[in-house]
Short mmCIF file of C-alpha atoms in Angstrom, two decimals:
data_model
loop_
_atom_site.label_atom_id
_atom_site.label_comp_id
_atom_site.label_asym_id
_atom_site.label_seq_id
_atom_site.Cartn_x
_atom_site.Cartn_y
_atom_site.Cartn_z
CA MET A 1 -38.93 -3.96 25.01
CA ILE A 2 -35.94 -2.30 23.47
CA ALA A 3 -35.75 -2.09 20.02
CA GLY A 4 -32.35 -3.09 19.14
CA ARG A 5 -30.49 -3.60 15.79
CA SER A 6 -30.51 -6.91 13.97
CA THR A 7 -27.73 -9.43 13.74
CA SER A 8 -27.16 -9.27 10.14
CA SER A 9 -27.05 -5.26 10.36
CA ARG A 10 -24.15 -5.64 13.27
CA ILE A 11 -22.42 -8.18 10.99
CA PHE A 12 -22.74 -5.98 7.69
CA GLY A 13 -21.98 -2.73 9.67
CA GLY A 14 -18.40 -4.52 11.23
CA ILE A 15 -17.73 -5.61 8.09
CA GLY A 16 -18.25 -2.15 6.69
CA LEU A 17 -16.15 -0.47 9.57
CA TYR A 18 -13.19 -3.03 9.02
CA ALA A 19 -13.17 -2.43 5.11
CA ALA A 20 -13.32 1.06 5.79
CA ILE A 21 -10.03 0.66 8.30
CA ALA A 22 -8.45 -1.79 5.09
CA ALA A 23 -9.12 1.07 2.51
CA TYR A 24 -7.54 3.66 4.81
CA VAL A 25 -4.30 1.60 5.72
CA ILE A 26 -3.90 0.71 2.22
CA PHE A 27 -4.30 4.43 0.85
CA ALA A 28 -1.91 5.59 3.98
CA LEU A 29 0.91 3.29 2.99
CA PHE A 30 0.90 2.99 -0.68
CA PRO A 31 3.03 6.16 -0.98
CA ILE A 32 5.77 4.61 1.37
CA PHE A 33 5.82 1.67 -0.60
CA TRP A 34 6.09 3.32 -3.76
CA THR A 35 8.63 5.45 -2.37
CA LEU A 36 10.77 2.45 -1.34
CA LYS A 37 9.90 0.47 -4.56
CA ILE A 38 11.44 3.58 -6.63
CA SER A 39 14.43 3.97 -4.32
CA VAL A 40 15.52 0.34 -4.88
CA THR A 41 14.89 0.67 -8.96
CA PRO A 42 17.87 0.59 -11.02
CA GLU A 43 17.67 4.02 -12.95
CA ARG A 44 17.63 2.21 -16.18
CA LEU A 45 14.60 0.46 -15.50
CA LEU A 46 12.76 3.26 -13.78
CA TYR A 47 10.99 4.20 -17.29
CA SER A 48 11.54 1.07 -19.36
CA GLU A 49 9.41 -1.19 -17.54
CA GLY A 50 5.77 -1.28 -17.21
CA ILE A 51 4.12 -1.06 -14.03
CA THR A 52 4.88 -3.87 -11.70
CA PHE A 53 4.53 -4.77 -8.04
CA TRP A 54 8.38 -4.78 -7.58
CA PRO A 55 11.12 -4.46 -9.85
CA SER A 56 12.96 -7.27 -11.60
CA GLU A 57 16.30 -6.16 -10.26
CA THR A 58 16.93 -4.35 -6.97
CA THR A 59 19.99 -2.14 -6.14
CA LEU A 60 20.92 0.05 -2.98
CA LYS A 61 23.01 2.27 -5.21
CA ASN A 62 20.57 5.39 -4.97
CA PHE A 63 21.11 5.10 -0.89
CA ALA A 64 24.97 4.88 -1.68
CA THR A 65 24.91 8.21 -3.92
CA VAL A 66 22.73 10.23 -1.10
CA LEU A 67 25.25 9.21 1.56
CA GLU A 68 28.01 10.29 -0.45
#
Protein backbone atom coordinates (compact mmCIF):
# COMPACT_ATOMS: atom_id res chain seq x y z
CA MET A 1 0.00 0.00 0.00
CA ILE A 2 1.36 3.40 -0.95
CA ALA A 3 0.96 6.02 1.72
CA GLY A 4 -0.26 9.34 0.36
CA ARG A 5 -1.24 12.67 1.72
CA SER A 6 -4.77 13.06 2.94
CA THR A 7 -7.28 15.13 1.02
CA SER A 8 -7.44 17.84 3.68
CA SER A 9 -3.65 18.07 3.69
CA ARG A 10 -3.62 18.63 -0.09
CA ILE A 11 -6.39 21.24 0.13
CA PHE A 12 -4.66 23.23 2.86
CA GLY A 13 -1.32 22.86 1.10
CA GLY A 14 -2.88 24.27 -2.08
CA ILE A 15 -4.50 27.13 -0.19
CA GLY A 16 -1.18 27.91 1.47
CA LEU A 17 0.56 27.96 -1.90
CA TYR A 18 -2.02 30.33 -3.40
CA ALA A 19 -1.89 32.55 -0.31
CA ALA A 20 1.89 32.78 -0.62
CA ILE A 21 1.62 33.61 -4.33
CA ALA A 22 -1.02 36.28 -3.63
CA ALA A 23 1.13 37.83 -0.90
CA TYR A 24 4.14 37.91 -3.24
CA VAL A 25 2.12 39.53 -6.06
CA ILE A 26 0.78 42.21 -3.71
CA PHE A 27 4.28 42.82 -2.34
CA ALA A 28 5.73 43.05 -5.86
CA LEU A 29 3.02 45.30 -7.34
CA PHE A 30 2.62 47.71 -4.41
CA PRO A 31 5.60 49.93 -5.36
CA ILE A 32 4.23 50.31 -8.90
CA PHE A 33 0.80 51.25 -7.57
CA TRP A 34 2.30 53.70 -5.06
CA THR A 35 4.42 55.37 -7.77
CA LEU A 36 1.39 55.79 -10.02
CA LYS A 37 -0.69 57.15 -7.12
CA ILE A 38 1.95 59.73 -6.19
CA SER A 39 2.51 60.75 -9.82
CA VAL A 40 -1.14 61.69 -10.38
CA THR A 41 -1.60 63.43 -7.02
CA PRO A 42 -1.44 67.24 -7.13
CA GLU A 43 1.50 68.65 -5.19
CA ARG A 44 -0.68 70.49 -2.68
CA LEU A 45 -2.37 67.20 -1.69
CA LEU A 46 0.77 65.11 -1.26
CA TYR A 47 1.20 65.94 2.42
CA SER A 48 -2.18 67.43 3.28
CA GLU A 49 -4.31 64.29 2.94
CA GLY A 50 -4.06 61.33 5.23
CA ILE A 51 -3.31 57.92 3.83
CA THR A 52 -5.88 57.17 1.15
CA PHE A 53 -6.21 54.43 -1.43
CA TRP A 54 -6.52 56.96 -4.28
CA PRO A 55 -6.29 60.78 -4.22
CA SER A 56 -9.50 62.81 -4.20
CA GLU A 57 -8.18 64.82 -7.17
CA THR A 58 -5.87 63.67 -9.94
CA THR A 59 -3.70 65.55 -12.40
CA LEU A 60 -1.31 64.84 -15.25
CA LYS A 61 0.65 68.05 -14.64
CA ASN A 62 3.58 66.10 -13.20
CA PHE A 63 3.95 64.19 -16.47
CA ALA A 64 3.81 67.44 -18.47
CA THR A 65 6.56 68.91 -16.28
CA VAL A 66 8.82 65.93 -16.91
CA LEU A 67 8.23 66.05 -20.67
CA GLU A 68 9.02 69.78 -20.99
